[in-house]
Amino acid sequence: MKKLVFLLTGILVSLLIHAQQRPDPQPAPDTFEKFKVGMAGYTFVKFDLDKTLEIMQKCDVRYLCIKDFHLPMNSTDEQIAAFHAKLKAKNVTGYAVGPIYMRSQEEIDKAFEYAKRVGVKMIVGVPNYDLLPYVDKKVKEYDFKYAIHLHGPDMPLYPDADDVWKNVKDLDPRIGMCLDIGHDRRNGKDPVKDLKKYRSRVFDVHIKDVTGATKQGYSVEVGRGILDIPAFVKMLRKVGYEGVCSLEHERNMNDPFLGIAESIGYFRGVIAATK
């Protein structure tokens, strides 16, 4: 009899615990912002698409900038359709492709055709400076946005927002920048001021934090570095940014998952706290 009582008690407790579990995640704190929270595909360079989508779902992140290691540029239409079906099953939208490095007109042609077949309207790219007139031509032909990814002091192409602006300001207005706030800061710039100055040409944002405003500064979890994330979030609202703020996590890339969760949680916490 005692064994039966213990058994029934155990079952009852188990049922009560199960009944208290919420079946679905609650809406993320950024639900009512004009801008969205996303993930840069490069974050998952060491992992396949299934693992990428698993982590995104756990963090309730629904926008992905697609990298070609997850969807190769020579993918067939059937492979592209299967890719999108996987994303849809996890409530994720691929909103752009890139970054894609482009060192010839042929590579530019391939990138634009790839984006068209994937079904996005924005390319995050890194073209050689001398190819910008050809990018201008292709943007007019395809009616895409082209966001140039800046890279800080690590490479000579597009080290900061000032450099991107200088090179695109007289080109088609659909050519702008992916404002990587970590790299911009590492090149001695202020991403908050740069967002304000160049808001008409900021089409994508890569979120990260860094330890210093020099080449020696390195990536850390968002909130642990020197960037003024609250000021940046306030500026996103002030300029009416309507694109995606994608976390590009570049720390402990063999095991980035806790850092991703911490960074997304911090960024969403700042969004909620600064409303």
Coordinates of N, CA and C in Angstrom, one line a residue, residues 7-242:
L7 N 4.1 5.8 -5.3 CA 4.0 5.8 -6.8 C 3.0 6.8 -7.3
L8 N 1.8 6.8 -6.7 CA 0.8 7.8 -7.1 C 1.2 9.2 -6.8
T9 N 1.9 9.4 -5.7 CA 2.4 10.8 -5.3 C 3.4 11.2 -6.4
G10 N 4.3 10.3 -6.7 CA 5.3 10.7 -7.7 C 4.7 11.0 -9.1
I11 N 3.7 10.3 -9.5 CA 3.0 10.6 -10.7 C 2.3 11.9 -10.7
L12 N 1.7 12.2 -9.6 CA 1.0 13.5 -9.4 C 2.0 14.7 -9.5
V13 N 3.1 14.6 -8.7 CA 4.1 15.6 -8.8 C 4.6 15.8 -10.2
S14 N 4.9 14.7 -10.9 CA 5.4 14.8 -12.2 C 4.4 15.5 -13.2
L15 N 3.1 15.2 -13.0 CA 2.1 15.8 -13.8 C 2.0 17.3 -13.5
L16 N 2.1 17.7 -12.2 CA 2.0 19.1 -11.8 C 3.2 19.9 -12.4
I17 N 4.4 19.3 -12.4 CA 5.5 20.0 -12.9 C 5.4 20.1 -14.4
H18 N 4.9 19.1 -15.1 CA 4.7 19.1 -16.5 C 3.7 20.2 -16.9
A19 N 2.6 20.3 -16.1 CA 1.5 21.2 -16.4 C 2.0 22.7 -16.3
Q20 N 3.0 22.9 -15.4 CA 3.5 24.3 -15.2 C 4.5 24.7 -16.4
Q21 N 4.9 23.7 -17.2 CA 5.9 24.1 -18.2 C 5.1 24.8 -19.3
R22 N 5.7 25.9 -19.8 CA 5.1 26.7 -20.9 C 5.5 26.0 -22.2
P23 N 4.5 25.8 -23.1 CA 4.7 25.0 -24.3 C 5.6 25.8 -25.3
D24 N 5.5 27.1 -25.3 CA 6.2 27.9 -26.3 C 7.0 29.0 -25.6
P25 N 8.1 29.4 -26.3 CA 8.8 30.6 -25.7 C 8.0 31.8 -25.7
Q26 N 8.2 32.7 -24.7 CA 7.5 33.9 -24.7 C 8.1 34.9 -25.7
P27 N 7.3 35.9 -26.1 CA 7.8 36.9 -27.1 C 9.1 37.6 -26.6
A28 N 10.1 37.7 -27.5 CA 11.3 38.4 -27.1 C 11.1 39.9 -26.9
P29 N 11.9 40.5 -26.0 CA 11.7 41.9 -25.6 C 11.8 42.9 -26.8
D30 N 12.3 42.5 -27.9 CA 12.5 43.4 -29.0 C 11.4 43.4 -30.0
T31 N 10.2 42.7 -29.6 CA 9.1 42.5 -30.6 C 8.6 43.7 -31.2
F32 N 8.6 44.8 -30.5 CA 7.9 46.0 -31.0 C 8.9 47.1 -31.6
E33 N 10.2 46.7 -31.8 CA 11.1 47.6 -32.4 C 11.0 47.6 -33.9
K34 N 11.4 48.7 -34.5 CA 11.5 48.8 -36.0 C 12.6 47.8 -36.5
F35 N 13.7 47.8 -35.7 CA 14.8 46.9 -36.1 C 14.6 45.5 -35.5
K36 N 15.3 44.5 -36.1 CA 15.2 43.1 -35.7 C 16.5 42.6 -35.2
V37 N 16.4 41.6 -34.4 CA 17.6 40.9 -33.9 C 17.9 39.7 -34.7
G38 N 19.1 39.5 -35.2 CA 19.4 38.4 -36.1 C 20.8 37.8 -35.8
M39 N 21.2 36.9 -36.7 CA 22.5 36.3 -36.5 C 23.3 36.3 -37.8
A40 N 24.5 36.7 -37.7 CA 25.4 36.6 -38.9 C 25.9 35.2 -39.0
G41 N 25.7 34.7 -40.2 CA 26.1 33.3 -40.4 C 27.5 32.9 -40.1
Y42 N 28.4 33.8 -40.2 CA 29.8 33.5 -39.9 C 30.0 33.1 -38.4
T43 N 29.1 33.5 -37.6 CA 29.2 33.0 -36.2 C 29.3 31.5 -36.1
F44 N 28.7 30.8 -37.1 CA 28.6 29.3 -37.0 C 29.5 28.7 -38.1
V45 N 30.6 29.3 -38.4 CA 31.5 28.8 -39.4 C 32.0 27.4 -39.1
K46 N 32.0 27.0 -37.8 CA 32.5 25.6 -37.4 C 31.3 24.6 -37.3
F47 N 30.1 25.0 -37.7 CA 28.9 24.2 -37.4 C 28.0 24.1 -38.7
D48 N 27.3 23.0 -38.8 CA 26.4 22.8 -39.9 C 25.1 23.6 -39.7
L49 N 24.2 23.6 -40.7 CA 23.0 24.4 -40.6 C 22.1 23.9 -39.5
D50 N 22.0 22.6 -39.3 CA 21.1 22.0 -38.3 C 21.5 22.6 -36.9
K51 N 22.8 22.6 -36.6 CA 23.2 23.1 -35.3 C 23.0 24.6 -35.2
T52 N 23.2 25.3 -36.3 CA 22.9 26.7 -36.4 C 21.5 27.0 -36.0
L53 N 20.6 26.3 -36.7 CA 19.1 26.6 -36.5 C 18.7 26.1 -35.1
E54 N 19.3 25.1 -34.6 CA 19.0 24.7 -33.2 C 19.3 25.8 -32.2
I55 N 20.5 26.4 -32.3 CA 20.9 27.4 -31.4 C 20.0 28.7 -31.6
M56 N 19.8 29.0 -32.8 CA 18.9 30.2 -33.1 C 17.5 30.0 -32.5
Q57 N 17.0 28.8 -32.6 CA 15.7 28.5 -32.0 C 15.7 28.7 -30.5
K58 N 16.7 28.1 -29.9 CA 16.9 28.2 -28.4 C 17.0 29.7 -28.0
C59 N 17.6 30.5 -28.8 CA 17.8 31.9 -28.4 C 16.6 32.8 -29.0
D60 N 15.7 32.2 -29.6 CA 14.5 32.9 -30.3 C 15.0 34.0 -31.2
V61 N 16.0 33.6 -32.0 CA 16.5 34.6 -33.1 C 16.0 34.1 -34.4
R62 N 15.4 35.0 -35.2 CA 14.6 34.5 -36.4 C 15.1 35.1 -37.7
Y63 N 16.2 35.7 -37.7 CA 16.8 36.3 -38.9 C 18.2 35.9 -39.1
L64 N 18.6 35.4 -40.3 CA 19.9 34.8 -40.5 C 20.5 35.5 -41.8
C65 N 21.7 36.0 -41.7 CA 22.5 36.4 -42.9 C 23.2 35.2 -43.4
I66 N 22.9 34.7 -44.6 CA 23.3 33.4 -45.1 C 24.7 33.4 -45.6
K67 N 25.5 32.5 -45.0 CA 26.9 32.3 -45.5 C 26.9 31.1 -46.5
D68 N 27.9 31.2 -47.4 CA 27.9 30.2 -48.4 C 28.5 28.8 -48.0
F69 N 29.0 28.7 -46.7 CA 29.3 27.4 -46.2 C 28.1 26.6 -45.8
H70 N 26.9 27.4 -45.6 CA 25.7 26.7 -45.3 C 24.8 26.5 -46.6
L71 N 25.0 27.4 -47.5 CA 24.3 27.3 -48.8 C 25.3 27.7 -49.9
P72 N 26.0 26.7 -50.4 CA 27.0 27.0 -51.4 C 26.5 27.8 -52.6
M73 N 27.4 28.6 -53.2 CA 26.9 29.5 -54.3 C 26.6 28.7 -55.6
N74 N 27.0 27.4 -55.7 CA 26.6 26.6 -56.8 C 25.4 25.7 -56.5
S75 N 24.7 26.0 -55.4 CA 23.5 25.2 -55.1 C 22.5 25.1 -56.2
T76 N 21.9 24.0 -56.3 CA 20.8 23.9 -57.3 C 19.5 24.5 -56.7
D77 N 18.5 24.7 -57.6 CA 17.3 25.3 -57.1 C 16.6 24.4 -56.1
E78 N 16.8 23.1 -56.3 CA 16.2 22.1 -55.3 C 16.9 22.2 -54.0
Q79 N 18.2 22.4 -54.0 CA 18.9 22.6 -52.7 C 18.6 23.9 -52.0
I80 N 18.4 24.9 -52.8 CA 17.9 26.2 -52.2 C 16.6 26.1 -51.6
A81 N 15.7 25.4 -52.3 CA 14.3 25.2 -51.8 C 14.3 24.4 -50.5
A82 N 15.2 23.4 -50.4 CA 15.3 22.5 -49.2 C 15.9 23.4 -48.1
F83 N 16.8 24.2 -48.4 CA 17.4 25.1 -47.4 C 16.4 26.0 -46.8
H84 N 15.6 26.7 -47.6 CA 14.5 27.5 -47.1 C 13.5 26.8 -46.3
A85 N 13.2 25.6 -46.7 CA 12.2 24.7 -45.9 C 12.8 24.4 -44.5
K86 N 14.1 24.2 -44.4 CA 14.7 24.0 -43.1 C 14.5 25.2 -42.2
L87 N 14.8 26.4 -42.8 CA 14.7 27.6 -42.1 C 13.3 27.8 -41.6
K88 N 12.3 27.6 -42.5 CA 10.9 27.9 -42.2 C 10.4 27.0 -41.1
A89 N 10.9 25.8 -41.0 CA 10.5 24.8 -40.0 C 11.0 25.3 -38.6
K90 N 12.0 26.1 -38.6 CA 12.5 26.7 -37.3 C 12.1 28.1 -37.1
N91 N 11.2 28.6 -38.0 CA 10.7 30.0 -37.9 C 11.9 31.0 -38.1
V92 N 12.8 30.7 -39.1 CA 13.9 31.6 -39.4 C 13.8 32.0 -40.8
T93 N 14.1 33.3 -41.0 CA 14.1 33.9 -42.4 C 15.6 34.2 -42.8
G94 N 16.0 33.8 -43.9 CA 17.3 34.3 -44.5 C 17.1 35.6 -45.1
Y95 N 17.7 36.7 -44.6 CA 17.3 38.0 -45.1 C 18.4 38.6 -46.0
A96 N 19.6 38.0 -46.1 CA 20.6 38.5 -47.0 C 21.6 37.4 -47.1
V97 N 22.6 37.6 -48.1 CA 23.7 36.6 -48.2 C 25.0 37.4 -48.0
G98 N 26.0 36.7 -47.4 CA 27.3 37.3 -47.3 C 27.8 37.2 -45.9
P99 N 28.9 37.9 -45.6 CA 29.7 38.6 -46.6 C 30.3 37.7 -47.7
I100 N 30.4 38.3 -48.9 CA 31.0 37.7 -50.0 C 32.1 38.6 -50.6
Y101 N 33.3 38.0 -50.6 CA 34.5 38.8 -51.2 C 34.5 38.7 -52.7
M102 N 34.7 39.8 -53.3 CA 34.6 39.9 -54.8 C 35.8 40.6 -55.3
R103 N 36.6 39.9 -56.1 CA 37.9 40.4 -56.6 C 37.9 40.5 -58.1
S104 N 36.8 40.2 -58.8 CA 36.7 40.3 -60.2 C 35.2 40.6 -60.6
Q105 N 35.0 41.0 -61.9 CA 33.6 41.2 -62.4 C 32.9 39.9 -62.4
E106 N 33.6 38.8 -62.7 CA 33.0 37.5 -62.8 C 32.4 37.1 -61.4
E107 N 33.2 37.4 -60.3 CA 32.8 37.0 -59.0 C 31.6 37.9 -58.6
I108 N 31.5 39.1 -59.0 CA 30.4 40.0 -58.8 C 29.1 39.4 -59.5
D109 N 29.3 39.0 -60.7 CA 28.2 38.4 -61.5 C 27.6 37.2 -60.8
K110 N 28.5 36.3 -60.3 CA 28.1 35.1 -59.6 C 27.3 35.4 -58.3
A111 N 27.8 36.5 -57.6 CA 27.2 36.8 -56.3 C 25.8 37.4 -56.5
F112 N 25.6 38.2 -57.5 CA 24.3 38.8 -57.8 C 23.3 37.7 -58.2
E113 N 23.8 36.8 -59.1 CA 22.9 35.7 -59.6 C 22.6 34.8 -58.4
Y114 N 23.5 34.5 -57.6 CA 23.3 33.7 -56.4 C 22.2 34.3 -55.5
A115 N 22.4 35.6 -55.2 CA 21.4 36.3 -54.3 C 20.0 36.2 -55.0
K116 N 19.9 36.4 -56.3 CA 18.6 36.3 -56.9 C 18.0 34.9 -56.8
R117 N 18.8 33.9 -57.0 CA 18.3 32.5 -56.9 C 17.9 32.2 -55.5
V118 N 18.6 32.7 -54.5 CA 18.3 32.5 -53.1 C 17.0 33.2 -52.7
G119 N 16.8 34.3 -53.4 CA 15.5 35.0 -53.1 C 15.6 36.2 -52.1
V120 N 16.8 36.7 -51.9 CA 17.0 37.8 -51.0 C 17.2 39.1 -51.8
K121 N 17.1 40.2 -51.2 CA 17.2 41.5 -51.9 C 18.4 42.3 -51.4
M122 N 19.3 41.6 -50.6 CA 20.5 42.4 -50.1 C 21.7 41.4 -50.1
I123 N 22.8 42.0 -50.6 CA 24.1 41.3 -50.5 C 25.0 42.0 -49.6
V124 N 25.6 41.3 -48.7 CA 26.7 41.9 -47.8 C 28.0 41.5 -48.5
G125 N 28.7 42.5 -49.0 CA 29.8 42.2 -49.9 C 31.1 43.0 -49.5
V126 N 32.2 42.5 -50.1 CA 33.5 43.2 -49.9 C 34.2 43.2 -51.3
P127 N 33.8 44.2 -52.1 CA 34.5 44.2 -53.4 C 35.8 45.0 -53.4
N128 N 36.7 44.7 -54.3 CA 37.9 45.5 -54.4 C 37.4 47.0 -54.8
Y129 N 38.2 47.9 -54.4 CA 37.8 49.3 -54.7 C 37.5 49.6 -56.1
D130 N 38.4 49.1 -57.0 CA 38.3 49.4 -58.4 C 37.1 48.7 -59.1
L131 N 36.4 47.8 -58.3 CA 35.2 47.2 -58.9 C 33.9 47.9 -58.5
L132 N 34.0 49.0 -57.7 CA 32.8 49.6 -57.3 C 31.9 50.2 -58.4
P133 N 32.5 50.7 -59.5 CA 31.6 51.1 -60.6 C 30.8 49.9 -61.2
Y134 N 31.4 48.8 -61.2 CA 30.7 47.6 -61.7 C 29.6 47.2 -60.7
V135 N 29.9 47.3 -59.4 CA 28.9 47.0 -58.4 C 27.7 47.9 -58.6
D136 N 28.0 49.2 -58.9 CA 27.0 50.2 -59.1 C 26.1 49.8 -60.3
K137 N 26.7 49.3 -61.4 CA 26.0 48.8 -62.6 C 25.0 47.7 -62.2
K138 N 25.6 46.7 -61.4 CA 24.8 45.5 -61.1 C 23.6 45.9 -60.1
V139 N 23.8 46.8 -59.2 CA 22.8 47.2 -58.3 C 21.6 47.8 -59.1
K140 N 21.9 48.6 -60.1 CA 20.9 49.2 -61.0 C 20.2 48.1 -61.8
E141 N 20.9 47.1 -62.2 CA 20.3 46.0 -63.0 C 19.4 45.1 -62.1
Y142 N 19.8 44.8 -60.9 CA 19.1 43.8 -60.1 C 18.1 44.5 -59.1
D143 N 18.3 45.7 -58.8 CA 17.5 46.4 -57.8 C 17.7 45.8 -56.4
F144 N 19.0 45.5 -56.1 CA 19.3 45.0 -54.8 C 20.0 46.1 -53.9
K145 N 19.9 45.9 -52.6 CA 20.8 46.7 -51.7 C 22.1 45.9 -51.6
Y146 N 23.2 46.7 -51.5 CA 24.5 46.1 -51.4 C 25.2 46.8 -50.2
A147 N 25.4 46.0 -49.2 CA 26.0 46.5 -47.9 C 27.4 46.1 -47.8
I148 N 28.4 47.0 -47.9 CA 29.8 46.7 -47.8 C 30.2 46.5 -46.3
H149 N 30.7 45.3 -46.1 CA 31.1 45.0 -44.7 C 32.5 45.6 -44.4
L150 N 32.6 46.4 -43.3 CA 33.8 47.0 -42.9 C 34.6 46.1 -42.0
H151 N 35.9 46.2 -42.0 CA 36.7 45.1 -41.3 C 37.8 45.7 -40.3
G152 N 37.7 47.0 -39.9 CA 38.6 47.5 -39.0 C 40.0 47.5 -39.5
P153 N 41.0 47.4 -38.6 CA 42.4 47.5 -39.0 C 43.0 46.2 -39.5
D154 N 42.2 45.1 -39.6 CA 42.7 43.8 -40.0 C 43.0 43.7 -41.5
M155 N 42.4 44.5 -42.3 CA 42.7 44.4 -43.7 C 42.5 45.8 -44.3
P156 N 43.2 46.0 -45.5 CA 43.2 47.4 -46.0 C 41.9 47.8 -46.7
L157 N 41.0 46.9 -47.0 CA 39.7 47.2 -47.6 C 38.7 47.6 -46.6
Y158 N 38.2 48.8 -46.7 CA 37.1 49.3 -45.9 C 37.3 49.1 -44.4
P159 N 38.2 49.8 -43.8 CA 38.5 49.6 -42.4 C 37.5 50.2 -41.5
D160 N 36.7 51.2 -41.9 CA 35.7 51.7 -41.0 C 34.6 52.4 -41.8
A161 N 33.6 53.0 -41.1 CA 32.4 53.5 -41.8 C 32.8 54.8 -42.6
D162 N 33.8 55.6 -42.1 CA 34.2 56.7 -42.9 C 34.7 56.3 -44.3
D163 N 35.5 55.2 -44.3 CA 36.1 54.8 -45.6 C 35.0 54.3 -46.5
V164 N 34.0 53.5 -46.0 CA 32.9 53.1 -46.9 C 32.2 54.3 -47.4
W165 N 31.8 55.2 -46.6 CA 31.1 56.4 -47.0 C 31.8 57.1 -48.1
K166 N 33.1 57.3 -47.9 CA 33.9 58.1 -48.9 C 33.9 57.4 -50.3
N167 N 33.8 56.1 -50.3 CA 33.8 55.3 -51.5 C 32.5 55.1 -52.2
V168 N 31.4 55.3 -51.4 CA 30.0 55.0 -52.0 C 29.1 56.2 -52.1
K169 N 29.5 57.3 -51.5 CA 28.6 58.5 -51.4 C 28.1 59.0 -52.7
D170 N 28.9 58.8 -53.8 CA 28.6 59.3 -55.1 C 28.0 58.2 -56.0
L171 N 27.8 57.0 -55.4 CA 27.3 55.9 -56.2 C 25.8 55.8 -55.9
D172 N 25.2 54.8 -56.6 CA 23.7 54.5 -56.4 C 23.4 54.4 -54.9
P173 N 22.3 55.1 -54.4 CA 22.0 55.1 -53.0 C 21.6 53.7 -52.4
R174 N 21.5 52.7 -53.3 CA 21.3 51.3 -52.8 C 22.6 50.7 -52.4
I175 N 23.8 51.4 -52.6 CA 25.1 50.8 -52.2 C 25.4 51.5 -50.8
G176 N 25.5 50.8 -49.8 CA 25.8 51.3 -48.5 C 26.7 50.4 -47.7
M177 N 26.4 50.3 -46.4 CA 27.4 49.5 -45.5 C 26.7 48.6 -44.6
C178 N 27.4 47.5 -44.2 CA 27.1 46.7 -43.1 C 28.0 47.3 -42.0
L179 N 27.4 48.0 -41.0 CA 28.1 48.6 -40.0 C 28.5 47.6 -38.9
D180 N 29.7 47.1 -38.9 CA 30.2 46.2 -37.9 C 30.8 47.1 -36.8
I181 N 30.0 47.1 -35.7 CA 30.3 48.1 -34.7 C 31.6 47.8 -33.9
G182 N 32.0 46.5 -33.9 CA 33.2 46.1 -33.2 C 34.4 46.5 -34.0
H183 N 34.4 46.2 -35.3 CA 35.5 46.6 -36.2 C 35.7 48.1 -36.3
D184 N 34.5 48.8 -36.4 CA 34.5 50.2 -36.5 C 35.3 50.8 -35.3
R185 N 34.9 50.3 -34.1 CA 35.5 50.8 -32.9 C 37.0 50.4 -32.8
R186 N 37.4 49.2 -33.3 CA 38.8 48.8 -33.3 C 39.6 49.7 -34.2
N187 N 39.0 50.4 -35.1 CA 39.7 51.3 -36.0 C 39.7 52.8 -35.4
G188 N 39.3 52.9 -34.2 CA 39.3 54.2 -33.5 C 38.1 55.0 -33.7
K189 N 37.1 54.5 -34.3 CA 35.8 55.2 -34.6 C 34.8 55.0 -33.5
D190 N 33.7 55.8 -33.6 CA 32.6 55.7 -32.7 C 31.4 55.3 -33.5
P191 N 31.0 54.0 -33.3 CA 29.8 53.5 -34.0 C 28.5 54.2 -33.8
V192 N 28.4 54.8 -32.6 CA 27.1 55.6 -32.4 C 27.1 56.8 -33.3
K193 N 28.2 57.5 -33.3 CA 28.3 58.7 -34.2 C 28.2 58.4 -35.7
D194 N 28.8 57.2 -36.0 CA 28.8 56.8 -37.4 C 27.4 56.4 -37.9
L195 N 26.7 55.7 -37.0 CA 25.3 55.4 -37.3 C 24.5 56.7 -37.6
K196 N 24.7 57.7 -36.8 CA 24.0 58.9 -37.0 C 24.4 59.6 -38.3
K197 N 25.7 59.7 -38.5 CA 26.2 60.3 -39.7 C 25.8 59.7 -41.0
Y198 N 25.8 58.3 -41.0 CA 25.7 57.6 -42.3 C 24.4 56.8 -42.3
R199 N 23.4 57.2 -41.5 CA 22.2 56.4 -41.4 C 21.5 56.1 -42.7
S200 N 21.6 57.0 -43.7 CA 20.9 56.7 -45.0 C 21.6 55.6 -45.8
R201 N 22.8 55.2 -45.4 CA 23.5 54.1 -46.1 C 23.9 52.9 -45.2
V202 N 23.3 52.9 -44.0 CA 23.5 51.7 -43.1 C 22.3 50.8 -43.4
F203 N 22.6 49.7 -44.1 CA 21.6 48.7 -44.5 C 21.6 47.4 -43.6
D204 N 22.7 47.2 -42.9 CA 22.8 46.0 -42.1 C 23.8 46.4 -40.9
V205 N 23.6 45.7 -39.8 CA 24.5 46.0 -38.6 C 25.0 44.7 -38.1
H206 N 26.3 44.6 -37.8 CA 26.8 43.4 -37.1 C 27.2 43.9 -35.7
I207 N 26.6 43.2 -34.7 CA 26.7 43.5 -33.3 C 27.8 42.6 -32.8
K208 N 28.7 43.2 -32.1 CA 29.8 42.5 -31.3 C 30.3 43.5 -30.3
D209 N 31.2 43.1 -29.4 CA 31.9 43.9 -28.4 C 33.3 43.6 -28.5
V210 N 34.2 44.6 -28.1 CA 35.6 44.4 -28.2 C 36.3 45.0 -27.0
T211 N 37.5 44.6 -26.8 CA 38.3 45.0 -25.6 C 39.0 46.3 -25.7
G212 N 39.2 46.8 -26.9 CA 40.0 48.0 -27.1 C 39.8 48.7 -28.5
A213 N 40.1 50.0 -28.6 CA 39.9 50.7 -29.8 C 41.2 50.7 -30.6
T214 N 41.8 49.6 -30.7 CA 43.0 49.4 -31.5 C 43.0 48.0 -32.2
K215 N 44.0 47.8 -33.0 CA 44.1 46.5 -33.7 C 44.2 45.4 -32.7
Q216 N 44.8 45.7 -31.5 CA 45.0 44.6 -30.5 C 43.7 44.3 -29.7
G217 N 42.7 45.1 -29.9 CA 41.4 44.8 -29.3 C 40.8 43.6 -29.9
Y218 N 40.2 42.7 -29.1 CA 39.6 41.5 -29.6 C 38.2 41.3 -29.1
S219 N 37.5 40.4 -29.8 CA 36.0 40.3 -29.6 C 35.8 39.6 -28.2
V220 N 34.8 40.1 -27.5 CA 34.3 39.4 -26.3 C 32.7 39.4 -26.4
E221 N 32.1 38.8 -25.4 CA 30.7 38.8 -25.3 C 30.2 40.2 -25.2
V222 N 29.0 40.4 -25.9 CA 28.4 41.8 -25.9 C 28.1 42.2 -24.4
G223 N 28.6 43.3 -24.0 CA 28.4 43.8 -22.7 C 29.7 43.7 -21.8
R224 N 30.7 43.0 -22.3 CA 31.9 42.8 -21.5 C 33.0 43.7 -22.0
G225 N 32.8 44.4 -23.2 CA 33.8 45.2 -23.8 C 33.6 46.7 -23.5
I226 N 34.2 47.5 -24.5 CA 34.2 48.9 -24.3 C 33.1 49.7 -25.1
L227 N 32.3 48.9 -25.9 CA 31.3 49.6 -26.7 C 30.1 50.0 -25.8
D228 N 29.5 51.2 -26.1 CA 28.4 51.7 -25.4 C 27.1 51.2 -26.1
I229 N 26.8 50.0 -25.7 CA 25.6 49.3 -26.4 C 24.3 50.1 -26.1
P230 N 24.0 50.6 -24.9 CA 22.8 51.3 -24.7 C 22.7 52.6 -25.6
A231 N 23.8 53.3 -25.7 CA 23.8 54.5 -26.6 C 23.6 54.1 -28.0
F232 N 24.1 52.9 -28.4 CA 23.9 52.5 -29.8 C 22.4 52.1 -30.1
V233 N 21.8 51.4 -29.1 CA 20.4 51.0 -29.2 C 19.5 52.3 -29.3
K234 N 19.8 53.3 -28.5 CA 19.1 54.5 -28.5 C 19.2 55.2 -29.9
M235 N 20.4 55.1 -30.5 CA 20.6 55.8 -31.8 C 19.9 55.0 -32.9
L236 N 19.8 53.7 -32.7 CA 19.0 52.9 -33.7 C 17.6 53.4 -33.8
R237 N 17.1 53.7 -32.6 CA 15.7 54.2 -32.6 C 15.6 55.7 -33.1
K238 N 16.6 56.5 -32.8 CA 16.6 57.9 -33.2 C 16.7 58.0 -34.7
V239 N 17.5 57.2 -35.3 CA 17.6 57.3 -36.8 C 16.5 56.5 -37.5
G240 N 15.7 55.7 -36.8 CA 14.7 55.0 -37.4 C 15.2 53.8 -38.2
Y241 N 16.3 53.1 -37.7 CA 16.8 52.0 -38.4 C 15.8 50.9 -38.5
E242 N 15.6 50.3 -39.7 CA 14.6 49.3 -39.8 C 15.1 47.9 -40.3

